[in-house]
Short mmCIF file of C-alpha atoms in Angstrom, two decimals:
data_model
loop_
_atom_site.label_atom_id
_atom_site.label_comp_id
_atom_site.label_asym_id
_atom_site.label_seq_id
_atom_site.Cartn_x
_atom_site.Cartn_y
_atom_site.Cartn_z
CA MET A 1302 0.00 0.00 0.00
CA ALA A 1303 1.30 3.42 -0.99
CA ARG A 1304 2.31 5.77 1.81
CA VAL A 1305 -0.48 8.18 2.69
CA THR A 1306 0.30 11.87 2.55
CA GLU A 1307 -1.82 14.95 3.20
CA ARG A 1308 -1.98 15.60 -0.52
CA ASN A 1309 -3.17 12.19 -1.67
CA ARG A 1310 -5.24 11.25 1.38
CA PRO A 1311 -8.84 11.64 0.10
CA GLU A 1312 -8.05 10.61 -3.47
CA GLU A 1313 -6.15 7.38 -2.85
CA LYS A 1314 -7.49 4.45 -4.85
CA ALA A 1315 -9.80 2.13 -2.96
CA PHE A 1316 -8.52 -1.30 -1.97
CA ALA A 1317 -10.04 -4.40 -0.39
CA PRO A 1318 -8.18 -5.44 2.78
CA GLU A 1319 -10.22 -8.67 2.94
CA TYR A 1320 -8.28 -9.89 -0.13
CA GLN A 1321 -5.02 -11.08 1.40
CA GLY A 1322 -2.08 -13.39 0.76
CA ALA A 1323 -2.18 -14.92 -2.71
CA LEU A 1324 -5.32 -12.86 -3.41
CA GLY A 1325 -3.80 -9.53 -2.41
CA ALA A 1326 -3.57 -8.36 -6.01
CA LEU A 1327 -7.34 -8.55 -6.53
CA SER A 1328 -9.06 -5.23 -7.07
CA VAL A 1329 -11.86 -3.87 -4.93
CA ASN A 1330 -13.81 -3.95 -8.22
CA SER A 1331 -13.05 -7.58 -9.11
CA SER A 1332 -16.26 -9.41 -9.94
CA LEU A 1333 -17.36 -11.76 -7.20
CA THR A 1334 -17.33 -14.71 -9.58
CA GLU A 1335 -13.66 -13.97 -10.28
CA VAL A 1336 -12.88 -13.65 -6.57
CA LEU A 1337 -14.67 -16.92 -5.84
CA ALA A 1338 -12.90 -18.84 -8.61
CA LYS A 1339 -9.42 -17.57 -7.78
CA GLY A 1340 -10.01 -17.77 -4.04
CA THR A 1341 -11.22 -21.38 -4.23
CA ALA A 1342 -8.22 -22.41 -6.34
CA GLU A 1343 -5.75 -20.75 -3.97
CA LEU A 1344 -7.56 -22.19 -0.93
CA ARG A 1345 -7.23 -25.71 -2.31
CA ALA A 1346 -3.52 -25.13 -2.97
CA ALA A 1347 -3.04 -23.90 0.60
CA GLU A 1348 -4.88 -26.93 1.95
CA ARG A 1349 -2.64 -29.26 -0.04
CA SER A 1350 0.47 -27.56 1.32
CA GLY A 1351 -0.89 -27.40 4.88
CA ASP A 1352 -0.37 -23.63 5.05
CA HIS A 1353 -2.93 -22.60 7.68
CA VAL A 1354 -2.20 -18.88 7.40
CA GLU A 1355 -2.88 -18.94 3.67
CA MET A 1356 -5.94 -21.13 4.23
CA ALA A 1357 -7.33 -18.49 6.58
CA ARG A 1358 -6.61 -15.65 4.16
CA CYS A 1359 -8.04 -17.37 1.09
CA GLY A 1360 -10.99 -18.69 3.06
CA LEU A 1361 -11.86 -15.14 4.10
CA ALA A 1362 -12.08 -14.00 0.47
CA VAL A 1363 -14.08 -17.07 -0.48
CA GLY A 1364 -16.51 -16.48 2.39
CA GLU A 1365 -16.97 -12.83 1.46
CA ALA A 1366 -17.59 -13.71 -2.18
CA TYR A 1367 -20.21 -16.27 -1.18
CA ARG A 1368 -21.84 -13.77 1.20
CA ARG A 1369 -22.07 -11.01 -1.37
CA LEU A 1370 -23.42 -13.46 -3.94
CA GLY A 1371 -26.16 -14.38 -1.49
CA ARG A 1372 -24.95 -17.97 -1.01
CA VAL A 1373 -25.28 -17.85 2.75
CA ALA A 1374 -24.79 -21.53 3.63
CA GLU A 1375 -21.45 -21.62 1.79
CA ALA A 1376 -20.48 -18.26 3.32
CA ASP A 1377 -21.22 -19.57 6.80
CA ALA A 1378 -19.05 -22.66 6.26
CA ALA A 1379 -16.24 -20.59 4.72
CA TRP A 1380 -15.82 -18.02 7.50
CA LYS A 1381 -15.85 -20.74 10.14
CA ALA A 1382 -13.20 -22.71 8.25
CA SER A 1383 -11.14 -19.53 7.90
CA TYR A 1384 -11.37 -18.97 11.66
CA ARG A 1385 -10.30 -22.54 12.43
CA ALA A 1386 -7.32 -22.22 10.11
CA ALA A 1387 -6.33 -18.89 11.69
CA ARG A 1388 -6.64 -20.37 15.17
CA SER A 1389 -4.45 -23.33 14.16
CA ALA A 1390 -1.85 -20.85 12.91
CA ARG A 1391 -2.27 -18.72 16.08
CA ASP A 1392 -2.79 -15.72 13.81
CA THR A 1393 -4.90 -13.32 15.88
CA GLY A 1394 -5.35 -10.85 13.05
CA ALA A 1395 -6.68 -13.53 10.70
CA MET A 1396 -9.01 -14.72 13.45
CA ALA A 1397 -10.35 -11.16 13.75
CA TRP A 1398 -10.99 -10.96 10.01
CA ALA A 1399 -12.86 -14.28 10.03
CA LEU A 1400 -15.06 -13.12 12.92
CA TRP A 1401 -15.73 -9.87 11.06
CA SER A 1402 -16.92 -11.87 8.06
CA GLY A 1403 -19.13 -14.03 10.26
CA GLY A 1404 -20.61 -11.00 12.01
CA THR A 1405 -21.33 -9.30 8.71
CA LEU A 1406 -23.07 -12.44 7.46
CA ALA A 1407 -25.13 -12.61 10.65
CA ARG A 1408 -26.31 -9.03 10.13
CA GLN A 1409 -27.16 -9.79 6.50
CA ARG A 1410 -29.32 -12.70 7.66
CA GLY A 1411 -31.10 -10.58 10.26
CA SER A 1412 -29.41 -12.20 13.29
CA LEU A 1413 -28.46 -8.90 14.88
CA ALA A 1414 -27.65 -10.23 18.35
CA LEU A 1415 -25.18 -12.69 16.83
CA ALA A 1416 -23.78 -9.93 14.64
CA TYR A 1417 -23.08 -7.77 17.70
CA ARG A 1418 -21.36 -10.65 19.46
CA LEU A 1419 -19.14 -11.70 16.56
CA LEU A 1420 -18.23 -8.15 15.52
CA GLY A 1421 -17.45 -7.22 19.11
CA LEU A 1422 -15.12 -10.21 19.41
CA ALA A 1423 -13.55 -9.31 16.07
CA ALA A 1424 -12.85 -5.73 17.21
CA GLU A 1425 -11.30 -6.96 20.46
CA MET A 1426 -9.17 -9.53 18.66
CA GLY A 1427 -8.07 -7.00 16.05
CA GLU A 1428 -7.02 -4.64 18.83
CA ARG A 1429 -5.14 -7.40 20.63
CA GLY A 1430 -3.40 -8.61 17.49
CA GLY A 1431 -2.51 -5.17 16.14
CA ALA A 1432 -4.73 -5.74 13.07
CA VAL A 1433 -5.74 -2.11 12.57
CA MET A 1434 -7.91 -2.67 9.52
CA ALA A 1435 -9.71 -5.67 11.01
CA ARG A 1436 -10.47 -3.64 14.13
CA SER A 1437 -11.67 -0.68 12.07
CA TYR A 1438 -13.92 -2.79 9.85
CA SER A 1439 -15.34 -4.59 12.88
CA LEU A 1440 -16.16 -1.33 14.65
CA ALA A 1441 -17.77 -0.17 11.43
CA GLY A 1442 -19.82 -3.35 11.43
CA LEU A 1443 -21.01 -2.64 14.96
CA ALA A 1444 -21.92 0.91 13.95
CA GLU A 1445 -23.81 -0.30 10.90
CA THR A 1446 -25.72 -2.89 12.91
CA GLY A 1447 -26.82 -0.20 15.37
CA ARG A 1448 -27.77 2.10 12.52
CA ILE A 1449 -29.90 -0.59 10.87
CA GLN A 1450 -31.69 -1.07 14.20
CA GLY A 1451 -32.44 2.63 14.27
CA ASP A 1452 -30.33 3.27 17.38
CA TYR A 1453 -28.84 6.49 16.02
CA PRO A 1454 -27.88 8.13 19.33
CA ALA A 1455 -25.72 5.11 20.18
CA VAL A 1456 -23.81 4.94 16.90
CA ALA A 1457 -23.74 8.46 15.42
CA ALA A 1458 -20.52 9.40 17.25
CA LEU A 1459 -18.88 6.11 16.25
CA HIS A 1460 -19.69 6.77 12.60
CA GLU A 1461 -18.11 10.22 12.85
CA ARG A 1462 -15.03 8.82 14.60
CA LEU A 1463 -14.56 6.12 11.99
CA LEU A 1464 -14.93 8.73 9.25
CA ASP A 1465 -12.15 10.79 10.82
CA GLU A 1466 -9.92 7.70 11.15
CA ALA A 1467 -10.54 6.63 7.55
CA ARG A 1468 -9.71 10.09 6.25
CA ALA A 1469 -6.57 10.26 8.39
CA ARG A 1470 -5.35 6.95 6.92
CA GLY A 1471 -6.40 7.86 3.40
CA GLU A 1472 -8.81 4.91 3.16
CA ALA A 1473 -11.21 6.00 0.45
CA ARG A 1474 -13.41 2.92 0.67
CA HIS A 1475 -14.02 3.32 4.39
CA THR A 1476 -14.45 7.07 4.00
CA VAL A 1477 -17.24 6.38 1.50
CA TRP A 1478 -18.86 3.84 3.84
CA ALA A 1479 -18.88 6.29 6.76
CA LEU A 1480 -20.24 9.16 4.66
CA GLU A 1481 -23.06 6.94 3.44
CA GLY A 1482 -23.92 5.77 6.96
CA ILE A 1483 -24.07 9.30 8.33
CA ALA A 1484 -26.08 10.39 5.30
CA GLN A 1485 -28.57 7.58 5.88
CA MET A 1486 -29.16 8.67 9.45
CA HIS A 1487 -29.79 12.26 8.31
CA ARG A 1488 -32.16 11.02 5.61
CA ASN A 1489 -34.12 8.90 8.08
CA THR A 1490 -34.50 11.81 10.51
CA GLY A 1491 -35.71 14.18 7.81
CA SER A 1492 -32.53 16.22 7.24
CA TYR A 1493 -32.74 15.74 3.48
CA ASP A 1494 -30.42 18.55 2.39
CA ARG A 1495 -27.61 17.33 4.64
CA ALA A 1496 -28.21 13.73 3.59
CA LEU A 1497 -28.05 14.64 -0.09
CA ALA A 1498 -24.80 16.57 0.35
CA LEU A 1499 -23.18 13.61 2.13
CA PHE A 1500 -24.41 11.05 -0.40
CA GLU A 1501 -23.09 13.24 -3.22
CA GLU A 1502 -19.72 13.57 -1.44
CA ALA A 1503 -19.63 9.79 -1.05
CA ALA A 1504 -20.38 9.27 -4.75
CA GLU A 1505 -17.68 11.73 -5.78
CA THR A 1506 -15.12 10.21 -3.41
CA ALA A 1507 -15.94 6.71 -4.63
CA GLY A 1508 -15.63 7.85 -8.23
CA ARG A 1509 -12.18 9.36 -7.64
CA ALA A 1510 -11.06 6.24 -5.81
CA ASP A 1511 -12.55 3.86 -8.39
CA ASP A 1512 -14.73 2.23 -5.73
CA ARG A 1513 -17.63 1.02 -7.84
CA ARG A 1514 -19.44 -0.75 -5.02
CA GLY A 1515 -19.33 2.38 -2.86
CA ARG A 1516 -20.51 4.52 -5.76
CA ALA A 1517 -23.44 2.19 -6.45
CA TRP A 1518 -24.64 2.49 -2.85
CA ALA A 1519 -24.16 6.26 -2.87
CA LEU A 1520 -26.17 6.64 -6.08
CA ARG A 1521 -28.95 4.63 -4.46
CA GLY A 1522 -28.90 7.08 -1.54
CA ILE A 1523 -29.04 10.10 -3.83
CA ALA A 1524 -31.95 8.55 -5.72
CA ASP A 1525 -33.83 8.00 -2.48
CA VAL A 1526 -33.42 11.61 -1.34
CA VAL A 1527 -34.34 13.23 -4.66
CA SER A 1528 -37.41 10.98 -4.81
CA VAL A 1529 -38.54 11.85 -1.26
CA ARG A 1530 -37.50 15.50 -1.12
CA ASP A 1531 -38.10 16.62 -4.70
CA GLY A 1532 -40.57 14.07 -6.05
CA ASP A 1533 -38.20 13.68 -9.01
CA ALA A 1534 -38.90 10.09 -10.03
CA GLU A 1535 -37.24 10.45 -13.43
CA ARG A 1536 -33.88 11.51 -12.00
CA ALA A 1537 -34.09 8.91 -9.23
CA LEU A 1538 -34.73 6.09 -11.69
CA SER A 1539 -31.85 7.27 -13.88
CA LEU A 1540 -29.47 7.19 -10.90
CA LEU A 1541 -30.68 3.71 -9.98
CA THR A 1542 -30.10 2.51 -13.54
CA GLU A 1543 -26.49 3.68 -13.32
CA ALA A 1544 -26.09 1.99 -9.94
CA GLU A 1545 -27.64 -1.22 -11.23
CA SER A 1546 -25.09 -1.46 -14.04
CA LEU A 1547 -22.28 -1.26 -11.46
CA CYS A 1548 -23.94 -3.96 -9.33
CA ARG A 1549 -24.33 -6.28 -12.30
CA GLU A 1550 -20.77 -5.71 -13.43
CA MET A 1551 -19.46 -6.88 -10.06
CA ARG A 1552 -22.19 -9.49 -9.43
CA LEU A 1553 -23.33 -7.70 -6.26
CA SER A 1554 -26.47 -9.70 -5.50
CA SER A 1555 -27.42 -8.01 -2.22
CA ALA A 1556 -26.75 -4.49 -3.48
CA LEU A 1557 -28.74 -5.27 -6.64
CA ALA A 1558 -31.73 -6.48 -4.62
CA TYR A 1559 -31.67 -3.31 -2.51
CA ASN A 1560 -31.41 -1.29 -5.72
CA HIS A 1561 -34.57 -2.98 -7.00
CA LYS A 1562 -36.35 -2.34 -3.70
CA MET A 1563 -35.44 1.34 -3.95
CA ARG A 1564 -36.68 1.43 -7.55
CA ALA A 1565 -39.98 0.05 -6.25
CA ASN A 1566 -40.02 2.77 -3.55
CA VAL A 1567 -39.62 5.43 -6.23
CA HIS A 1568 -42.47 3.97 -8.31
CA TYR A 1569 -44.70 3.82 -5.23
CA ARG A 1570 -44.01 7.43 -4.27
CA ALA A 1571 -44.83 8.47 -7.84
CA GLY A 1572 -48.19 6.67 -7.69
CA GLN A 1573 -47.05 4.01 -10.17
CA TYR A 1574 -48.49 1.19 -8.08
CA ALA A 1575 -48.48 -1.59 -10.67
CA LEU A 1576 -44.81 -0.97 -11.42
CA ALA A 1577 -44.10 -0.78 -7.71
CA ARG A 1578 -45.90 -4.09 -7.11
CA ASP A 1579 -43.91 -5.88 -9.81
CA THR A 1580 -40.59 -4.45 -8.67
CA TYR A 1581 -41.19 -5.20 -4.99
CA ALA A 1582 -42.07 -8.77 -5.99
CA ARG A 1583 -38.81 -9.03 -7.89
CA ALA A 1584 -36.78 -7.70 -4.97
CA LEU A 1585 -38.64 -10.02 -2.59
CA ALA A 1586 -37.68 -13.07 -4.66
CA GLU A 1587 -34.05 -11.92 -4.74
CA PHE A 1588 -33.88 -11.37 -0.98
CA ARG A 1589 -35.51 -14.72 -0.26
CA GLU A 1590 -33.04 -16.50 -2.51
CA MET A 1591 -30.15 -15.14 -0.44
CA ASP A 1592 -31.88 -15.55 2.95
CA GLU A 1593 -31.75 -11.78 3.58
CA ALA A 1594 -34.32 -11.34 6.34
CA ARG A 1595 -34.39 -7.54 6.55
CA GLY A 1596 -34.68 -7.02 2.80
CA THR A 1597 -37.34 -9.72 2.63
CA ALA A 1598 -39.48 -8.08 5.29
CA LEU A 1599 -39.10 -4.57 3.83
CA SER A 1600 -40.00 -5.83 0.35
CA ARG A 1601 -43.06 -7.56 1.79
CA LEU A 1602 -44.07 -4.25 3.37
CA GLY A 1603 -43.76 -2.41 0.07
CA LEU A 1604 -45.59 -5.16 -1.79
CA ALA A 1605 -48.45 -5.11 0.73
CA LYS A 1606 -48.80 -1.33 0.35
CA SER A 1607 -48.78 -1.57 -3.45
CA LEU A 1608 -51.38 -4.34 -3.51
CA ALA A 1609 -53.58 -2.32 -1.16
CA ARG A 1610 -53.39 0.67 -3.51
CA LEU A 1611 -54.39 -1.66 -6.35
CA GLY A 1612 -57.54 -2.77 -4.53
CA ARG A 1613 -56.52 -5.67 -2.29
CA ASN A 1614 -59.03 -6.59 0.40
CA PRO A 1615 -58.34 -4.40 3.48
CA ALA A 1616 -58.62 -7.35 5.86
CA ARG A 1617 -55.93 -9.26 3.95
CA THR A 1618 -53.76 -6.15 3.95
CA ALA A 1619 -54.11 -5.82 7.74
CA VAL A 1620 -53.17 -9.47 8.28
CA GLU A 1621 -50.12 -9.14 6.05
CA LEU A 1622 -48.96 -5.89 7.67
CA ALA A 1623 -49.26 -7.45 11.12
CA SER A 1624 -47.19 -10.40 9.92
CA VAL A 1625 -44.55 -8.10 8.48
CA ARG A 1626 -44.42 -6.19 11.75
CA ARG A 1627 -43.75 -9.43 13.61
CA ALA A 1628 -40.99 -10.32 11.16
CA LEU A 1629 -39.31 -6.93 11.62
CA ASP A 1630 -39.69 -7.18 15.40
CA ARG A 1631 -37.94 -10.56 15.36
CA ILE A 1632 -35.02 -9.06 13.47
CA GLY A 1633 -34.75 -6.37 16.15
CA LEU A 1634 -35.50 -3.21 14.16
CA ARG A 1635 -36.57 -0.69 16.80
CA HIS A 1636 -38.46 1.54 14.41
CA ALA A 1637 -40.32 -1.35 12.73
CA ARG A 1638 -43.55 -1.02 14.71
CA ASP A 1639 -43.92 2.69 13.93
CA MET A 1640 -43.02 2.12 10.28
CA VAL A 1641 -45.65 -0.57 9.76
CA ASP A 1642 -48.29 1.23 11.84
CA ARG A 1643 -47.79 4.34 9.69
CA ALA A 1644 -48.39 2.20 6.60
CA ALA A 1645 -51.59 0.82 8.16
CA ASP A 1646 -52.82 4.34 8.91
CA GLU A 1647 -51.90 5.51 5.40
CA LEU A 1648 -53.89 2.64 3.89
CA GLY A 1649 -56.81 2.95 6.33
CA VAL A 1650 -56.50 -0.57 7.74
CA GLY A 1651 -55.27 0.19 11.27
CA PRO A 1652 -54.98 -0.29 14.11
CA LEU A 1653 -53.23 -3.60 13.55
CA PRO A 1654 -53.57 -6.54 15.94
CA ASP A 1655 -50.59 -7.18 18.19
CA ALA A 1656 -50.27 -10.78 17.07
CA VAL A 1657 -51.19 -12.95 14.10
CA SER A 1658 -52.09 -16.57 14.57
CA ARG A 1659 -50.20 -19.17 12.60
CA THR A 1660 -53.37 -20.11 10.73
CA GLU A 1661 -53.78 -16.48 9.63
CA GLU A 1662 -50.14 -15.83 8.80
CA PRO A 1663 -49.52 -15.67 5.04
CA SER A 1664 -47.19 -18.16 3.42
CA GLU A 1665 -44.72 -15.38 2.63
CA ALA A 1666 -43.99 -14.69 6.31
CA VAL A 1667 -40.35 -14.67 7.30
CA GLY A 1668 -39.20 -17.45 9.61
#
C-alpha cells in the first residue's frame, strides 16, 4: 500500500483489505465470480500444502464472495473454516478478520444479536493482534448494525469517529462507507439537504477512488433523497439505472436487490403502483433467494402497500402488515412497529392486531 500523505489522502485508490495473501492483487472492483474462482483455487492449494495462514486468508475471500453473492450456507461454512485455520496458525489478526466476516453475514441474515457478538469479538481480537484494519472494519460493522436497528444516538458518534480515522489513513473505501452511513441517518430523521450533500460527497469520493461498489450504494442514496424531497422520479430512476449497471458488473447480489427495492419505492411514491408491485415482488424473490431477512421483510411491506393501492381486500392487507411487523420485530428493528403502523394508517387498515395466529399468517412470512 502506498504511503499516505496529506496531498493524496482523500483521493487514494480504494482497496479491499479482505483480499489477502495470494489474493492480495485482486481489485476492490473484481467481480465476485472472479474472486470466488481464484479464491477457491488458492484455498485448495493452501490446503494441499498445509499452510494454515494462507488457508485463513483465502478462506476469508471465499466467504466474502459467497456472502455477497447471497450464497449464505457456503459463506457460513467458509468463514468458520477460515477462523479454524487462523486459530491453528495462532494468527490473531486472521481470526479477527474471520469473525468480522461471520458478524457481517449474521447481520445480513437478520441475526443482529449474533452480529453484535461476533463483531465485538472481532474488534477486540483486532485490537489485541494489532490488526488495525480488522479492528476498524469490525467497529464499522457494529456501527452499521446499530444504525440498521435505528439506534442512532448510540452509533452516530462512532460513525463520525470512523470517518475521521478513515480520512486520516487515506482509506477512500471506508471514508465512503462512513459518509453513506451518516447520510442515511440524516435522511431517516428528515434532514434531506444534509443527507443529499453527504451522499453526493460519497459518490464523488468513490468515483475518484474507483470504488464502484461504494458509488453504487451512494447513487442509491441520492436517488432516495431526490425521490422523497423533490418528487423527481425520473432523476431517481436514472441514478438507480447507473447503480444497477455497477452492481451487475461486479455481481453484487445483495446491493442489486436493494437497488430494485429502492426502484420500487420510487415507483410507489410516484403513484405508479403496478410498477411498484412488480418491482417489490422481484426484490422479494431476490432477498428470499439469499436468505436476507431484513430485505425480505421490507420488500413484503412495500408489496403489501402496493397491492392495497391496487384494490386488495383491506382485511388481507391488515393481516399481512401485522405479519410483516412481527418479522421486523424478530429481526430487532426498533423503528419497525412505527413504520408498519404508519403504513396501516396511510392505507386505512389500522390499528393492527398485536399478534397474528399461525393459521392467519400468510405463506410469505419470514421465519
